Tab-separated table of C-alpha atoms in Angstrom:
chain	number	residue	atom	x	y	z
Z	1	MET	CA	-0.229	-0.119	0.172
Z	2	LYS	CA	2.899	2.168	0.556
Z	3	THR	CA	4.480	1.265	-1.928
Z	4	ASN	CA	1.651	2.314	-4.310
Z	5	LEU	CA	1.070	6.086	-2.402
Z	6	HIS	CA	4.701	6.754	-3.948
Z	7	LYS	CA	4.219	5.425	-7.078
Z	8	PHE	CA	1.071	7.454	-7.596
Z	9	ILE	CA	2.730	10.912	-5.561
Z	10	TRP	CA	5.724	10.322	-8.197
Z	11	LEU	CA	3.152	10.063	-10.501
Z	12	PHE	CA	0.686	13.304	-9.232
Z	13	VAL	CA	4.650	15.473	-9.463
Z	14	SER	CA	5.474	14.677	-12.490
Z	15	LEU	CA	1.880	15.291	-14.140
Z	16	LEU	CA	2.615	19.218	-12.059
Z	17	ALA	CA	6.321	19.462	-13.852
Z	18	ILE	CA	5.007	18.250	-16.993
Z	19	GLN	CA	2.486	20.766	-16.771
Z	20	ALA	CA	4.265	23.613	-15.571
Z	21	PRO	CA	5.165	25.004	-19.315
Z	22	SER	CA	2.344	25.446	-20.771
Z	23	PHE	CA	1.230	27.369	-17.645
Z	24	GLY	CA	4.332	29.739	-18.068
Z	25	GLN	CA	3.761	29.844	-21.935
Z	26	ASN	CA	0.247	30.788	-21.297
Z	27	LYS	CA	1.588	33.896	-18.546
Z	28	GLN	CA	3.764	35.431	-21.365
Z	29	LEU	CA	1.014	34.656	-24.383
Z	30	GLU	CA	-0.790	37.677	-21.903
Z	31	LYS	CA	1.651	39.856	-20.739
Z	32	GLY	CA	1.489	43.030	-21.818
Z	33	PHE	CA	-2.052	43.569	-21.682
Z	34	LYS	CA	-4.434	45.078	-19.480
Z	35	SER	CA	-8.449	44.609	-19.072
Z	36	ILE	CA	-10.321	47.657	-20.811
Z	37	PHE	CA	-14.157	46.149	-18.557
Z	38	ASN	CA	-14.385	45.604	-14.917
Z	39	GLY	CA	-17.456	42.433	-15.978
Z	40	THR	CA	-19.850	44.347	-13.730
Z	41	SER	CA	-20.305	48.338	-14.978
Z	42	LEU	CA	-19.993	50.437	-17.983
Z	43	GLN	CA	-17.079	52.740	-16.259
Z	44	GLY	CA	-15.052	53.858	-18.137
Z	45	TRP	CA	-17.034	52.978	-21.701
Z	46	ASP	CA	-19.752	55.924	-23.002
Z	47	GLY	CA	-22.989	54.987	-25.161
Z	48	ASP	CA	-26.942	55.183	-25.342
Z	49	PRO	CA	-28.808	53.560	-22.560
Z	50	ALA	CA	-31.048	52.405	-24.573
Z	51	TYR	CA	-28.709	49.663	-26.413
Z	52	TRP	CA	-26.352	48.642	-24.010
Z	53	ARG	CA	-26.130	47.330	-21.023
Z	54	VAL	CA	-23.789	44.654	-18.599
Z	55	GLU	CA	-25.546	41.665	-18.070
Z	56	ASN	CA	-23.499	38.149	-16.581
Z	57	GLY	CA	-19.565	39.999	-17.261
Z	58	SER	CA	-20.945	41.023	-19.864
Z	59	ILE	CA	-21.144	44.062	-22.138
Z	60	ILE	CA	-25.288	43.730	-24.191
Z	61	GLY	CA	-25.323	45.454	-26.952
Z	62	GLU	CA	-29.634	44.591	-27.518
Z	63	ILE	CA	-32.188	46.672	-30.754
Z	64	THR	CA	-34.933	45.447	-29.869
Z	65	PRO	CA	-38.983	46.295	-31.690
Z	66	GLN	CA	-39.190	48.549	-29.776
Z	67	THR	CA	-36.032	50.273	-30.264
Z	68	ILE	CA	-34.970	50.310	-33.700
Z	69	LEU	CA	-32.129	52.365	-34.311
Z	70	LYS	CA	-32.048	54.860	-37.439
Z	71	ARG	CA	-28.781	54.895	-37.711
Z	72	ASN	CA	-25.260	52.958	-36.151
Z	73	THR	CA	-24.384	53.567	-32.353
Z	74	PHE	CA	-21.104	53.246	-30.604
Z	75	LEU	CA	-19.731	51.756	-26.741
Z	76	ILE	CA	-17.172	53.921	-26.399
Z	77	TYR	CA	-14.079	53.597	-24.181
Z	78	ARG	CA	-13.447	56.624	-23.134
Z	79	ASP	CA	-10.156	56.467	-21.307
Z	80	ALA	CA	-7.827	56.442	-24.154
Z	81	GLN	CA	-7.400	56.656	-28.028
Z	82	PRO	CA	-5.147	54.331	-28.440
Z	83	ALA	CA	-2.364	54.448	-31.591
Z	84	ASP	CA	-0.630	50.673	-32.096
Z	85	PHE	CA	-1.853	48.430	-29.413
Z	86	GLU	CA	-3.293	44.757	-29.544
Z	87	LEU	CA	-6.918	43.746	-28.812
Z	88	LYS	CA	-8.130	41.229	-27.008
Z	89	ALA	CA	-12.090	39.920	-26.853
Z	90	GLU	CA	-14.487	37.940	-26.878
Z	91	PHE	CA	-17.645	37.798	-28.919
Z	92	LYS	CA	-21.573	36.069	-29.178
Z	93	ILE	CA	-24.285	37.174	-31.461
Z	94	SER	CA	-27.419	36.728	-32.561
Z	95	LYS	CA	-27.298	35.380	-35.969
Z	96	GLY	CA	-29.239	38.079	-37.894
Z	97	GLY	CA	-26.618	40.682	-36.002
Z	98	ASN	CA	-23.864	43.145	-37.604
Z	99	THR	CA	-21.604	44.830	-35.497
Z	100	GLY	CA	-18.351	45.495	-34.905
Z	101	ILE	CA	-14.537	47.121	-33.136
Z	102	ASN	CA	-14.041	50.224	-33.769
Z	103	TYR	CA	-10.038	51.626	-33.695
Z	104	ARG	CA	-8.391	54.829	-33.877
Z	105	SER	CA	-11.910	56.694	-34.902
Z	106	GLU	CA	-13.370	60.275	-35.153
Z	107	GLU	CA	-16.587	61.210	-33.335
Z	108	LEU	CA	-18.614	62.762	-35.350
Z	109	LEU	CA	-19.562	65.463	-32.670
Z	110	PRO	CA	-22.382	67.470	-31.901
Z	111	ASP	CA	-24.838	66.566	-35.127
Z	112	LEU	CA	-23.980	62.845	-34.519
Z	113	PRO	CA	-24.059	61.633	-30.458
Z	114	PHE	CA	-21.941	58.137	-30.142
Z	115	ALA	CA	-21.581	57.721	-34.155
Z	116	LEU	CA	-17.363	56.988	-34.922
Z	117	LYS	CA	-15.994	57.236	-38.473
Z	118	GLY	CA	-12.671	55.022	-38.311
Z	119	TYR	CA	-11.207	51.584	-39.299
Z	120	GLN	CA	-13.323	48.391	-37.851
Z	121	ALA	CA	-13.221	44.728	-37.324
Z	122	ASP	CA	-16.289	43.442	-38.898
Z	123	ILE	CA	-18.376	41.154	-36.863
Z	124	ASP	CA	-21.813	40.005	-37.828
Z	125	GLY	CA	-24.100	36.484	-37.461
Z	126	GLU	CA	-24.376	35.463	-40.775
Z	127	ILE	CA	-20.583	35.433	-40.674
Z	128	ARG	CA	-20.711	37.121	-43.707
Z	129	TYR	CA	-18.199	39.862	-43.313
Z	130	THR	CA	-16.785	38.946	-39.287
Z	131	GLY	CA	-12.767	38.973	-39.386
Z	132	GLN	CA	-13.003	42.224	-42.890
Z	133	ASN	CA	-11.145	45.172	-42.071
Z	134	TYR	CA	-14.455	47.970	-43.115
Z	135	GLU	CA	-14.258	51.983	-42.405
Z	136	GLU	CA	-17.082	52.544	-40.571
Z	137	ARG	CA	-18.483	56.159	-42.326
Z	138	GLY	CA	-15.800	56.530	-44.746
Z	139	ARG	CA	-13.383	54.275	-47.833
Z	140	THR	CA	-15.754	52.002	-46.997
Z	141	THR	CA	-14.342	47.330	-47.663
Z	142	LEU	CA	-10.218	48.396	-47.751
Z	143	ALA	CA	-10.104	43.857	-47.507
Z	144	TYR	CA	-11.971	41.280	-47.159
Z	145	ARG	CA	-11.355	37.854	-44.845
Z	146	GLY	CA	-9.116	36.546	-46.672
Z	147	GLU	CA	-6.638	39.306	-48.506
Z	148	ILE	CA	-3.550	40.990	-47.903
Z	149	VAL	CA	-3.944	44.777	-48.344
Z	150	SER	CA	-1.507	47.791	-49.963
Z	151	VAL	CA	-4.751	50.942	-50.095
Z	152	ASN	CA	-2.813	52.904	-52.468
Z	153	GLU	CA	-1.405	56.257	-50.919
Z	154	GLN	CA	-2.462	58.872	-51.367
Z	155	THR	CA	-1.686	63.317	-51.129
Z	156	ASP	CA	-4.748	64.899	-52.094
Z	157	PRO	CA	-6.528	66.349	-49.423
Z	158	ALA	CA	-9.891	67.455	-51.611
Z	159	MET	CA	-10.499	63.171	-51.390
Z	160	LYS	CA	-11.697	63.094	-48.026
Z	161	THR	CA	-14.295	65.459	-48.678
Z	162	ASN	CA	-15.071	62.947	-52.430
Z	163	LEU	CA	-15.220	59.725	-50.970
Z	164	ARG	CA	-18.227	57.965	-52.647
Z	165	ALA	CA	-16.366	58.861	-55.444
Z	166	PHE	CA	-14.154	56.907	-55.153
Z	167	SER	CA	-15.856	53.365	-53.850
Z	168	GLN	CA	-18.236	50.742	-55.705
Z	169	ASN	CA	-19.947	48.442	-54.113
Z	170	ASN	CA	-19.380	49.066	-50.555
Z	171	ALA	CA	-15.476	48.695	-51.526
Z	172	TRP	CA	-12.947	50.963	-51.407
Z	173	LEU	CA	-11.124	50.971	-55.133
Z	174	PRO	CA	-8.082	52.922	-54.782
Z	175	ARG	CA	-6.767	49.154	-52.842
Z	176	THR	CA	-4.424	46.182	-54.623
Z	177	VAL	CA	-4.636	42.856	-53.616
Z	178	THR	CA	-1.275	41.862	-52.836
Z	179	GLY	CA	-1.893	38.252	-51.330
Z	180	SER	CA	-4.428	35.863	-49.808
Z	181	LEU	CA	-5.130	34.476	-46.117
Z	182	GLY	CA	-7.591	31.770	-48.101
Z	183	ASN	CA	-10.699	31.223	-48.890
Z	184	LYS	CA	-13.403	33.336	-47.972
Z	185	ASP	CA	-15.492	30.332	-47.617
Z	186	SER	CA	-12.812	28.330	-46.102
Z	187	LEU	CA	-11.928	30.796	-42.913
Z	188	LYS	CA	-15.768	30.937	-42.043
Z	189	THR	CA	-15.888	27.760	-40.837
Z	190	SER	CA	-13.053	28.439	-38.231
Z	191	ILE	CA	-15.555	30.902	-37.051
Z	192	LYS	CA	-18.919	29.867	-34.710
Z	193	SER	CA	-22.106	31.194	-35.378
Z	194	GLU	CA	-24.473	31.788	-32.161
Z	195	ASP	CA	-21.258	31.399	-29.828
Z	196	TRP	CA	-18.316	32.662	-28.154
Z	197	ASN	CA	-15.586	33.352	-30.562
Z	198	GLU	CA	-12.287	35.382	-30.099
Z	199	VAL	CA	-11.102	39.003	-31.780
Z	200	HIS	CA	-7.741	40.067	-31.515
Z	201	LEU	CA	-6.333	42.676	-33.348
Z	202	VAL	CA	-2.594	43.726	-34.419
Z	203	ILE	CA	-2.800	47.345	-35.299
Z	204	LYS	CA	0.866	48.410	-35.547
Z	205	GLY	CA	1.741	52.045	-37.228
Z	206	LYS	CA	0.014	51.438	-41.002
Z	207	ARG	CA	-0.234	47.543	-40.601
Z	208	LEU	CA	-4.214	46.278	-39.566
Z	209	GLN	CA	-4.084	43.348	-38.384
Z	210	HIS	CA	-7.451	41.028	-38.493
Z	211	PHE	CA	-8.165	37.626	-36.436
Z	212	VAL	CA	-10.560	35.363	-35.266
Z	213	ASN	CA	-9.985	32.729	-33.284
Z	214	GLY	CA	-6.074	32.900	-33.592
Z	215	ILE	CA	-6.628	33.190	-37.511
Z	216	LEU	CA	-5.745	35.937	-39.944
Z	217	MET	CA	-8.699	36.795	-41.537
Z	218	SER	CA	-7.508	40.106	-43.233
Z	219	ASP	CA	-3.994	42.273	-43.707
Z	220	VAL	CA	-3.698	45.777	-44.459
Z	221	THR	CA	-1.177	48.019	-44.792
Z	222	ASP	CA	-3.040	50.932	-44.948
Z	223	LEU	CA	-1.004	53.994	-46.703
Z	224	ASP	CA	-3.130	56.767	-47.778
Z	225	GLN	CA	-1.993	59.806	-45.339
Z	226	VAL	CA	-5.438	61.883	-46.399
Z	227	ASN	CA	-7.977	59.529	-44.873
Z	228	GLY	CA	-4.964	56.922	-42.612
Z	229	LYS	CA	-5.460	56.896	-38.612
Z	230	THR	CA	-2.796	56.722	-37.088
Z	231	SER	CA	-5.057	57.446	-33.171
Z	232	GLY	CA	-8.331	57.474	-32.330
Z	233	TRP	CA	-11.080	56.300	-30.124
Z	234	LEU	CA	-12.108	52.598	-29.858
Z	235	GLY	CA	-15.787	51.324	-29.690
Z	236	VAL	CA	-18.502	49.008	-30.175
Z	237	GLN	CA	-21.171	48.970	-32.544
Z	238	VAL	CA	-24.689	47.616	-32.939
Z	239	HIS	CA	-25.991	48.168	-36.574
Z	240	VAL	CA	-28.936	49.063	-38.344
Z	241	GLY	CA	-31.376	46.987	-38.527
Z	242	PRO	CA	-33.815	44.197	-37.278
Z	243	PRO	CA	-33.517	43.449	-33.723
Z	244	MET	CA	-30.587	41.700	-33.091
Z	245	LYS	CA	-27.917	41.049	-29.640
Z	246	VAL	CA	-24.282	40.924	-29.380
Z	247	GLU	CA	-22.119	40.339	-26.449
Z	248	PHE	CA	-18.844	41.195	-25.585
Z	249	LYS	CA	-16.690	40.058	-22.215
Z	250	ASN	CA	-12.564	39.787	-21.507
Z	251	ILE	CA	-12.384	43.112	-23.388
Z	252	ARG	CA	-8.100	43.724	-22.994
Z	253	ILE	CA	-5.307	45.528	-24.410
Z	254	LYS	CA	-1.805	45.975	-25.654
Z	255	ASN	CA	0.349	49.549	-25.612
Z	256	LEU	CA	2.404	48.672	-28.210
Z	257	LYS	CA	5.488	51.060	-28.523
């Protein structure tokens, strides 16, 4: 009996030793990140309470039959305007829902409270757009899911007031697809419908990378000096459309130098 006990203890210690490197690795992967949502309130965030609340440790964005939107609205993170950063968050969205995470964005005050213009990591319940790079109220689609894109250099300030002339079918024309990350529909299979997924944004300099569940979905290098942004507000969206619900949790950010 004593021998068996010694064998059990030796086996237990051995298993701990095997697991120890993975614990250290996970800790190392999260080094430098800080939480920007406390899980209990919207402290540090600002939005229309008709659409945003906290429930069961998640930020909830919801449109009901009684609160149909006339324009997109955002919950804006007020404690910083990040420039170069990594952001990680978990999200779950209803089948007919449409949302996104905006970054390096400008607020359209005083005319449009809680409206943002800027880069967006697109997310939708039917997984048509999730992972792509879309510029809200700006140049429209910069990269579809699966694309590596270079947005063409622009230096004429007049372009900023005539964006529609340079877009077609909700996509920006002055861009060059320089490579592929995989087939759009094949990449879709790694994104879970009406379940929790993780989005990971790596935003540094002119390069904007959107990952979902650890897979790079779009990769943009923005050379447009007129319309590109180097810093700005961060926010999450509920989009005009039918009733929907989106949840965000475990939101954390790491500043990059």
